[in-house]
CSV table of C-alpha atoms in Angstrom, one decimal:
chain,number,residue,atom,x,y,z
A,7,UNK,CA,23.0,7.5,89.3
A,8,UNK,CA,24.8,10.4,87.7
A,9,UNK,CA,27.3,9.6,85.1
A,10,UNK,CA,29.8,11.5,83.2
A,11,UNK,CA,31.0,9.9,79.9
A,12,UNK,CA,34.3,11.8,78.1
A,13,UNK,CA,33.2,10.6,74.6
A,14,UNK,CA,34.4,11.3,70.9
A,15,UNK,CA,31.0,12.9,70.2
A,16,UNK,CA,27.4,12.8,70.7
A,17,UNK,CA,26.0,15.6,68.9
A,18,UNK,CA,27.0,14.3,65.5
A,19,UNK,CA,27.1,11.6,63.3
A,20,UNK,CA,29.3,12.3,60.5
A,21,UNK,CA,31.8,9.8,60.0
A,22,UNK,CA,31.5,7.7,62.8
A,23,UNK,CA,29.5,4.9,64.8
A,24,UNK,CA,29.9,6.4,68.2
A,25,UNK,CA,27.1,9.0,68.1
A,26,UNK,CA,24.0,6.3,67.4
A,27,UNK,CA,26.1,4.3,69.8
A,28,UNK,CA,25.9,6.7,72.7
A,29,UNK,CA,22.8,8.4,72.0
A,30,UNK,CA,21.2,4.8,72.3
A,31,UNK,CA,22.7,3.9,75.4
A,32,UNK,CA,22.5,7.1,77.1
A,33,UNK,CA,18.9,7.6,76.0
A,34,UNK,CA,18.0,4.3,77.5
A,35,UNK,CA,19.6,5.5,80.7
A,36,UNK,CA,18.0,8.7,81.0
A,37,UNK,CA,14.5,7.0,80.5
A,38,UNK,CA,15.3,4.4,83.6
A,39,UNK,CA,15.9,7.6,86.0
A,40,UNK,CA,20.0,8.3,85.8
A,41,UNK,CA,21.4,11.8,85.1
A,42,UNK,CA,23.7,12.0,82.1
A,43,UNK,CA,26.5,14.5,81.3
A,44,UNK,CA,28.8,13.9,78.2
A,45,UNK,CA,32.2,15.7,77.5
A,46,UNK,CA,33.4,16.4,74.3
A,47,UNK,CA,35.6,18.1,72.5
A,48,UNK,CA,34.4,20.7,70.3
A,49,UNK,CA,36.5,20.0,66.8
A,50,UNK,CA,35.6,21.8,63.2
A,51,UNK,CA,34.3,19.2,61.7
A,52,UNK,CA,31.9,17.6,64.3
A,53,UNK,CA,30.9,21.5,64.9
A,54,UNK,CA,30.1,21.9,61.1
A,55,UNK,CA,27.5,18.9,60.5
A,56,UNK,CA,26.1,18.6,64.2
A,57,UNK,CA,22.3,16.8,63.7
A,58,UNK,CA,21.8,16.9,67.7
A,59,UNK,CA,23.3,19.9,69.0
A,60,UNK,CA,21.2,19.5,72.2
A,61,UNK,CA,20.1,16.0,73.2
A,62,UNK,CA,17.1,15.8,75.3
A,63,UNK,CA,18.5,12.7,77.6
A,64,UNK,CA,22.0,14.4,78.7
A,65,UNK,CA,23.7,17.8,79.1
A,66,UNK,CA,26.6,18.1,77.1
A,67,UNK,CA,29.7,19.9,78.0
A,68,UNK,CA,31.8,21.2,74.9
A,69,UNK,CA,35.5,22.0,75.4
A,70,UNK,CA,38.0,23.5,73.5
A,71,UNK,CA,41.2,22.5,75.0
A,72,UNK,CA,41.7,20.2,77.8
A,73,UNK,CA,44.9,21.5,79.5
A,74,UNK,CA,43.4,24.6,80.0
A,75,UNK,CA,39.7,23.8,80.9
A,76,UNK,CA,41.0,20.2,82.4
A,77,UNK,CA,39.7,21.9,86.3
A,78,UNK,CA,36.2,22.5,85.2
A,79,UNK,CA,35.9,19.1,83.2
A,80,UNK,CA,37.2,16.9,86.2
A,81,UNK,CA,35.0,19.1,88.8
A,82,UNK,CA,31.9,17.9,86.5
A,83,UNK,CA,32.9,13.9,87.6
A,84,UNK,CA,33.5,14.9,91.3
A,85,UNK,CA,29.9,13.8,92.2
A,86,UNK,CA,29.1,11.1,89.8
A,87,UNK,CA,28.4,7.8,90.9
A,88,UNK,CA,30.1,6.4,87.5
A,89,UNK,CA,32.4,7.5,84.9
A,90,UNK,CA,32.7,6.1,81.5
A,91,UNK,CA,35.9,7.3,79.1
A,92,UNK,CA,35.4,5.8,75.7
A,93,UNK,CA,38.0,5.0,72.3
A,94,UNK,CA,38.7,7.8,70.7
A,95,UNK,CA,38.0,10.6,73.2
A,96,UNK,CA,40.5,13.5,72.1
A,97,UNK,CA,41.9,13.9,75.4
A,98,UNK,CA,41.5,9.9,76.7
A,99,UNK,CA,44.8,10.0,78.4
A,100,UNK,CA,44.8,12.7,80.2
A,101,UNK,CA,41.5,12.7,81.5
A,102,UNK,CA,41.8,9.2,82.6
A,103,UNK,CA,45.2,10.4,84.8
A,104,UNK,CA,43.5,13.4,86.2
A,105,UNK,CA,40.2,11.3,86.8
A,106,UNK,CA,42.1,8.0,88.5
A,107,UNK,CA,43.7,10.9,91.0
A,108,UNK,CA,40.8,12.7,91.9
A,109,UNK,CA,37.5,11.0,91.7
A,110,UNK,CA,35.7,8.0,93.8
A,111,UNK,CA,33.6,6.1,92.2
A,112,UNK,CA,34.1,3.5,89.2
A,113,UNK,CA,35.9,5.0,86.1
A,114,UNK,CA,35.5,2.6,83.3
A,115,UNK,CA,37.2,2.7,79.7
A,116,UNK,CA,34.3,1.8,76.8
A,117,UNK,CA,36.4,0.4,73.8
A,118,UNK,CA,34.1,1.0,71.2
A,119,UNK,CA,36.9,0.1,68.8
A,120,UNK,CA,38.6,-2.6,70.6
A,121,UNK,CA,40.1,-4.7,67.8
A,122,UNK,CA,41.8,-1.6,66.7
A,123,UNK,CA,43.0,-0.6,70.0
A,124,UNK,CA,44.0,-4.0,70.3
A,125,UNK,CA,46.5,-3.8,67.5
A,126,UNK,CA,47.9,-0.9,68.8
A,127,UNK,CA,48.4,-2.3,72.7
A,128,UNK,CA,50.5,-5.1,71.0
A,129,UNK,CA,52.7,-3.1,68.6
A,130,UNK,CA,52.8,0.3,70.3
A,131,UNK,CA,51.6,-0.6,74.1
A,132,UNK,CA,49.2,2.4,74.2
A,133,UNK,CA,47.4,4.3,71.4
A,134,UNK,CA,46.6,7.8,71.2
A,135,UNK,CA,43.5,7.2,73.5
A,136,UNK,CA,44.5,5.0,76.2
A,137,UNK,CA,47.8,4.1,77.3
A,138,UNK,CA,48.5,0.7,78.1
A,139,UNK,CA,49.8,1.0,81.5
A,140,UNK,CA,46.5,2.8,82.4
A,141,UNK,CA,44.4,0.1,81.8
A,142,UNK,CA,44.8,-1.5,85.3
A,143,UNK,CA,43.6,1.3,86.7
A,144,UNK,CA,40.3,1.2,85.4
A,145,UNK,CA,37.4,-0.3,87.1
A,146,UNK,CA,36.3,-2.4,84.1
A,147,UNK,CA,37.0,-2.6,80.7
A,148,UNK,CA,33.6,-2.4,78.5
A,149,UNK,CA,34.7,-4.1,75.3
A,150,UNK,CA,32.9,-3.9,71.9
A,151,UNK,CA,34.3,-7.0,71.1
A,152,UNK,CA,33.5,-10.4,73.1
A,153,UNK,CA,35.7,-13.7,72.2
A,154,UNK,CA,39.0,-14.1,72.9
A,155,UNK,CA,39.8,-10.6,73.1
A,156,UNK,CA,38.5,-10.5,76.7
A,157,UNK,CA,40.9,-13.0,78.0
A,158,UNK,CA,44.3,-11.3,76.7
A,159,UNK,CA,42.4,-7.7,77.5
A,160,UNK,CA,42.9,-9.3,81.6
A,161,UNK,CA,45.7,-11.8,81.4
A,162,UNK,CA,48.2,-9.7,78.5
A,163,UNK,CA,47.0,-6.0,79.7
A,164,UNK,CA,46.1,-6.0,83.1
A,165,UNK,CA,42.6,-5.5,83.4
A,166,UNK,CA,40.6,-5.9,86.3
A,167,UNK,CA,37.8,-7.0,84.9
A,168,UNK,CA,36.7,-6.9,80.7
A,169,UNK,CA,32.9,-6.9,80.1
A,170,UNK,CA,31.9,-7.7,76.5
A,171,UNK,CA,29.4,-4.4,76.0
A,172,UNK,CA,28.3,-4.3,72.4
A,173,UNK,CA,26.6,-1.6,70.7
A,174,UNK,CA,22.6,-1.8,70.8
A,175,UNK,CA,19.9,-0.6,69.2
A,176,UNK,CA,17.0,2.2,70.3
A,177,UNK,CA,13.7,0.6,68.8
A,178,UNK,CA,11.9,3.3,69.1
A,179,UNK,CA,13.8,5.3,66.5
A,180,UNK,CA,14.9,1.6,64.4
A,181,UNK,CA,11.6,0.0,63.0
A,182,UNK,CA,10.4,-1.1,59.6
A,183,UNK,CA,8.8,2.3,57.6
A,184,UNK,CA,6.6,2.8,54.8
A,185,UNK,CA,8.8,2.4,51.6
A,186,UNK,CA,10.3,6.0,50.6
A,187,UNK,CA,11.2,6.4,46.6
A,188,UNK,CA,14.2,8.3,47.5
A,189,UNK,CA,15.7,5.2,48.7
A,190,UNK,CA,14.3,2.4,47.4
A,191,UNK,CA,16.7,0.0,45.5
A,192,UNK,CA,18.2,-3.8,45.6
A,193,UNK,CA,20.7,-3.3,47.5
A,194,UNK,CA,22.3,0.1,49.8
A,195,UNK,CA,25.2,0.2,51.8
A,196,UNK,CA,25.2,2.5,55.1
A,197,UNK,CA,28.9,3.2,56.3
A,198,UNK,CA,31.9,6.1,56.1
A,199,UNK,CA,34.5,5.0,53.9
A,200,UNK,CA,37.0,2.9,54.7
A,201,UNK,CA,40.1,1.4,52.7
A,202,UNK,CA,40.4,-2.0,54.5
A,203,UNK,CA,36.3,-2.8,53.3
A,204,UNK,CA,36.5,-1.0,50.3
A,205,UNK,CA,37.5,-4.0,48.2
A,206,UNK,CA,34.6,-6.4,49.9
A,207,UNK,CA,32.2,-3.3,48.3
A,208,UNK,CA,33.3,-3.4,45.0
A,209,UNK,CA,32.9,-6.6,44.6
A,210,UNK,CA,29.4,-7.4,46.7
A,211,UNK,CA,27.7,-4.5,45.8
A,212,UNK,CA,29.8,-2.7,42.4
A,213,UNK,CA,29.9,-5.7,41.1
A,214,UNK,CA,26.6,-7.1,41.2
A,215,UNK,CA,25.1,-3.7,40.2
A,216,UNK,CA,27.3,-4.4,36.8
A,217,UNK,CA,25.5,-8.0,36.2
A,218,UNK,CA,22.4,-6.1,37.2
A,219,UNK,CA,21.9,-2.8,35.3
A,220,UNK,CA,18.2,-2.3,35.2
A,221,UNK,CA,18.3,-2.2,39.3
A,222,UNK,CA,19.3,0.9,41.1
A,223,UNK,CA,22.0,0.5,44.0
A,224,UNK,CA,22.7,3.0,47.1
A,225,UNK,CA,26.3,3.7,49.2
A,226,UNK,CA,25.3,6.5,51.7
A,227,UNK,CA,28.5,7.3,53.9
A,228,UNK,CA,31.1,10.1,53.9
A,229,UNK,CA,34.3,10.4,52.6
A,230,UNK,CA,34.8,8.7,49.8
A,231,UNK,CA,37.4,9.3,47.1
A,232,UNK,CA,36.3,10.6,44.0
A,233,UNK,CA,38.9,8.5,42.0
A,234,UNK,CA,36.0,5.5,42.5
A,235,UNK,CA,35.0,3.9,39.9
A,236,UNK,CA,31.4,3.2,40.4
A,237,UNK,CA,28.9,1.7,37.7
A,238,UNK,CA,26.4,3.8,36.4
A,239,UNK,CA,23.8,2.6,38.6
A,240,UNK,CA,25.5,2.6,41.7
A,241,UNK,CA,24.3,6.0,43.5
A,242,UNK,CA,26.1,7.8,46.1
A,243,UNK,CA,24.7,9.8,49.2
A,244,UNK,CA,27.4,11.7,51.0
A,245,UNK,CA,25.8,11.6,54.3
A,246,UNK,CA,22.5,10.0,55.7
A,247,UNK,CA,21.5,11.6,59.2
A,248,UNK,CA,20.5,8.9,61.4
A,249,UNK,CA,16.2,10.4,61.4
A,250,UNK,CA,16.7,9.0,57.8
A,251,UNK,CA,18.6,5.7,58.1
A,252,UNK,CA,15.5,3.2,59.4
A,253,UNK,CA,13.4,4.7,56.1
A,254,UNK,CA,16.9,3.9,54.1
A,255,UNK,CA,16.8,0.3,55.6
A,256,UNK,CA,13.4,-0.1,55.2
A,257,UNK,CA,13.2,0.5,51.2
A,258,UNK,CA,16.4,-1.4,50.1
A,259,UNK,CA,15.3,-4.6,49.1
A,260,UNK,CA,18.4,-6.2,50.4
A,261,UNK,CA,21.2,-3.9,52.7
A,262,UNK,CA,25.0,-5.3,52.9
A,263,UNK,CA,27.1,-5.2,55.9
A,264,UNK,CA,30.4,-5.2,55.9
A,265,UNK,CA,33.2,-5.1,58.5
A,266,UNK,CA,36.7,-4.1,58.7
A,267,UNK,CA,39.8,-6.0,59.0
A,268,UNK,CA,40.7,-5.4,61.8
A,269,UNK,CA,37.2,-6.7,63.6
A,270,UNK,CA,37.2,-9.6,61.5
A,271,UNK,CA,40.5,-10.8,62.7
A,272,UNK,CA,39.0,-10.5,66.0
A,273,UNK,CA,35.8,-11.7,65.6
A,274,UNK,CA,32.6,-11.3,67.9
A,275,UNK,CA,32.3,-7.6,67.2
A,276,UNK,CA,29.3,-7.0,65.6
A,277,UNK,CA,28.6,-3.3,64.2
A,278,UNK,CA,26.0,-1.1,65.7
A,279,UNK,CA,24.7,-0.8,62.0
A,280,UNK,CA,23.8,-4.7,62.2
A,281,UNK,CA,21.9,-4.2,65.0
A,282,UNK,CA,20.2,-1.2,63.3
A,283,UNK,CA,19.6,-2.8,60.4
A,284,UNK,CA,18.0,-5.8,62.0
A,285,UNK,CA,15.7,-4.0,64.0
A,286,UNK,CA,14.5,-2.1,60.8
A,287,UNK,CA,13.2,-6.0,59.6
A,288,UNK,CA,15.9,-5.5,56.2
A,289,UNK,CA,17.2,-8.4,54.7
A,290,UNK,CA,20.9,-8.5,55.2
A,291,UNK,CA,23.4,-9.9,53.0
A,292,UNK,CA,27.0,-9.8,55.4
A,293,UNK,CA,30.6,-10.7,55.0
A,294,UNK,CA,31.7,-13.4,57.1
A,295,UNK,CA,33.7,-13.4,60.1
A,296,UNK,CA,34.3,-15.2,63.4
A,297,UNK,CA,31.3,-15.1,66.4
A,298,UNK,CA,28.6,-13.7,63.9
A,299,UNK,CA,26.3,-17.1,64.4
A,300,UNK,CA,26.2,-15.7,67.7
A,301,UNK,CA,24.2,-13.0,66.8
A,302,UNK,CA,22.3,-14.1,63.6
A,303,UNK,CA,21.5,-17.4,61.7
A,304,UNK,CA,23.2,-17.8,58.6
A,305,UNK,CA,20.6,-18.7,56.1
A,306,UNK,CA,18.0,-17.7,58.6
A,307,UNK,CA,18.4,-14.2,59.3
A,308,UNK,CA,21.0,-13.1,56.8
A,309,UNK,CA,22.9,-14.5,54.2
A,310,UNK,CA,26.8,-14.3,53.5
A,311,UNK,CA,27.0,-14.5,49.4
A,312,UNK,CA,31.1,-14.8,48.7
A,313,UNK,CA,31.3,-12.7,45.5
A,314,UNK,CA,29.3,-10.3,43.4
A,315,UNK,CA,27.5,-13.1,41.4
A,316,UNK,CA,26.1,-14.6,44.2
A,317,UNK,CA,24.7,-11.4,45.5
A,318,UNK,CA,23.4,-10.8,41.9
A,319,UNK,CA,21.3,-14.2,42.5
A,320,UNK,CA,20.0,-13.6,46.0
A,321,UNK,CA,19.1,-10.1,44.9
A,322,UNK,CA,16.9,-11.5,41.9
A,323,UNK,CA,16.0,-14.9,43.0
A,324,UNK,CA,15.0,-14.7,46.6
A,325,UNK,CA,11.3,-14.4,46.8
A,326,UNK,CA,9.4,-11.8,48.3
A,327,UNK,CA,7.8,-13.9,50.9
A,328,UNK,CA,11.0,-15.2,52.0
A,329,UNK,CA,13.4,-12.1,52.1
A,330,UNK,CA,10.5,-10.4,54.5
A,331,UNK,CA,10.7,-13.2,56.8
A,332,UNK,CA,14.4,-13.0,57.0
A,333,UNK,CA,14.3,-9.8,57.8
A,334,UNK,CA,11.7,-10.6,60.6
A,335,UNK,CA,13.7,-13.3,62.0
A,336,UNK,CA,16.8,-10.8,62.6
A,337,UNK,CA,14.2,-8.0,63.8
A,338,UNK,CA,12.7,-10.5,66.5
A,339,UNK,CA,16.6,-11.7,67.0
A,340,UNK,CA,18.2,-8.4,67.7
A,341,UNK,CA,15.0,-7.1,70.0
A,342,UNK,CA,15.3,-10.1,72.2
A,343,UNK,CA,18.9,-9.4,73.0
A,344,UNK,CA,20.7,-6.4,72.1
A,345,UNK,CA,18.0,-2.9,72.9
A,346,UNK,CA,19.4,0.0,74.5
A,347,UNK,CA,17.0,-1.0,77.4
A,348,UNK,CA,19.1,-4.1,77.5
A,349,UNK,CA,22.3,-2.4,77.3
A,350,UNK,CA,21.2,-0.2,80.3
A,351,UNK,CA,20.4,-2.8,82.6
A,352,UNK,CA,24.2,-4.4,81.8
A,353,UNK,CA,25.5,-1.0,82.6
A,354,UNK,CA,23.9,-0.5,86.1
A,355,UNK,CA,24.9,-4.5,87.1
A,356,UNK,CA,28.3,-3.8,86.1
A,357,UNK,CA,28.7,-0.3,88.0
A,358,UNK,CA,27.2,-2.1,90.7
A,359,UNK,CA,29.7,-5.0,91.0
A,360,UNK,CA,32.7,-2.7,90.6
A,361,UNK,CA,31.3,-0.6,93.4
């Protein structure tokens, strides 16, 4: 097939989950014989910390603004077999209007941030990538969140058909390392800053690195105030490029996940950094939220401590033996189900049913 995604980015990383995201996916897609071209917009501060300027498994097509370059960026999908506009593509709308109009095969909308866009469809009936009354129009809606947001996505919004379509994870990049000094500690964190999770990191990770201060502690992730009061032996890196994240992973003793509110409320939306962290065999300590047995084991492939004490004690009194075969169990867990390979695969059955 060719496909043509209009995506928030591809060629960087900074401050955001939809790079790893795509590159996985696409990557995967590439390898099992389709032709990929990806849209995006070329904003200042995606242009000034781009780690893949030019990925081997697509073409990308920068743009600079869509009502005047909105010709050549439609022609592009004219021939494609599939079309994919995802959350938080600059010019979602738009596209989507002049793409519904003019091209043939199946255009889909992949919510990469559906409980979010959620939110917004009931206050506002649209947000500022995808209006509402648009999503009818669509030939599926690929949701990062399964549950019961896929029934009110068709029975409250119209859609023709919503595909749960989580994120996934390339193994071939993901895999435990050889420990690396830089990075090795009791417990890291790997996300951009966000105010909603904020408070779950002070306490699970700031916290515990106060009860424990003869162990060294890692938040990597951009765009953090400076007015944080971290302890002493909490350090920060500002940004992480993915090359570095499965050698991060693989050196922490113990990595946290946490999720926002937004996806808790929903449930069933697990993070692509999970998934990442998983298939790097690390030892995850998690928040709780609804659907997450569905994709690990509590107590048998991570753990979900309730306060910065308890994390102190897992972090010092879980043995060796076990925390490595924790992290196994999620490894061999996540590879079984949730690969880019397997993510491709969804993707051609559900182009070919909307076909």
């Amino acid at each position: 097939m060719r496909i043509v995604v209009y995506g928030l980015t591809v060629t960087s990383s900074w401050g955001n989950g939809h790079a790893t995201t795509y590159r996985s996916l696409l990557k995967a897609l590439t390898r099992r014989g389709h032709q990929i071209v990806f849209v995006e917009k070329d904003v200042e501060w995606y242009r000034s910390n781009r780690d893949l300027p030019r990925p081997a498994f697509c073409t990308v097509e920068l743009y600079d603004d869509w009502a005047a370059e909105e010709t050549r960026l439609v022609r592009l999908s004219l021939d494609a077999d599939a079309v994919i506009v995802g959350s938080y593509f600059h010019d979602a709308i738009a596209a989507s209007q002049a793409l519904f109009a003019q091209v043939r095969c199946p255009v889909l909308f992949y919510d990469i941030d559906t409980p979010i866009t959620l939110n917004r469809l009931r206050e506002n009936g649209g947000t500022e990538y995808l209006d509402g009354r648009q999503i009818p129009a669509y030939s599926a809606y690929l949701s990062f969140t399964s549950g019961p947001a896929l029934q009110e996505i068709e029975q409250r919004f119209g859609a023709r058909r919503a595909v749960a379509f989580f994120c996934s994870v390339d193994p071939e990049i993901y895999h435990p390392t050889a420990i690396q000094a830089e990075f090795q500690c009791a417990l890291s964190y790997l996300g951009t800053y966000a105010g909603d999770r904020q408070g779950k990191l002070m306490e699970l990770l700031n916290h515990a690195a106060g009860m424990l201060p003869a162990e060294r502690f890692v938040v990597a992730g951009p765009q953090y105030p400076d007015t944080l009061s971290w302890n002493a032996n909490v350090e920060r890196i500002i940004h992480l490029p993915p090359p570095d994240h499965p050698a991060f992973y693989s050196s922490s003793r113990f990595t946290l996940n946490l999720t926002r509110s937004d996806m808790v409320a929903a449930g069933y939306s697990p993070s692509v950094r999970l998934f990442e962290a998983s298939a790097c065999g690390a030892a995850i300590l998690s928040d709780s939220w609804p659907g997450l047995t569905e994709f690990l084991t509590p107590g048998e492939e991570v753990l979900l401590p309730a306060n910065g004490e308890e994390v102190a004690r897992m972090v010092t009194g879980i043995s060796e033996e076990e925390r490595t075969r924790m992290g196994a169990r999620a490894r061999e867990r996540v590879l079984a189900a949730h690969t880019s390979e397997h993510r491709a695969i969804e993707f051609e059955r559900i182009v070919s049913e909307c076909a």
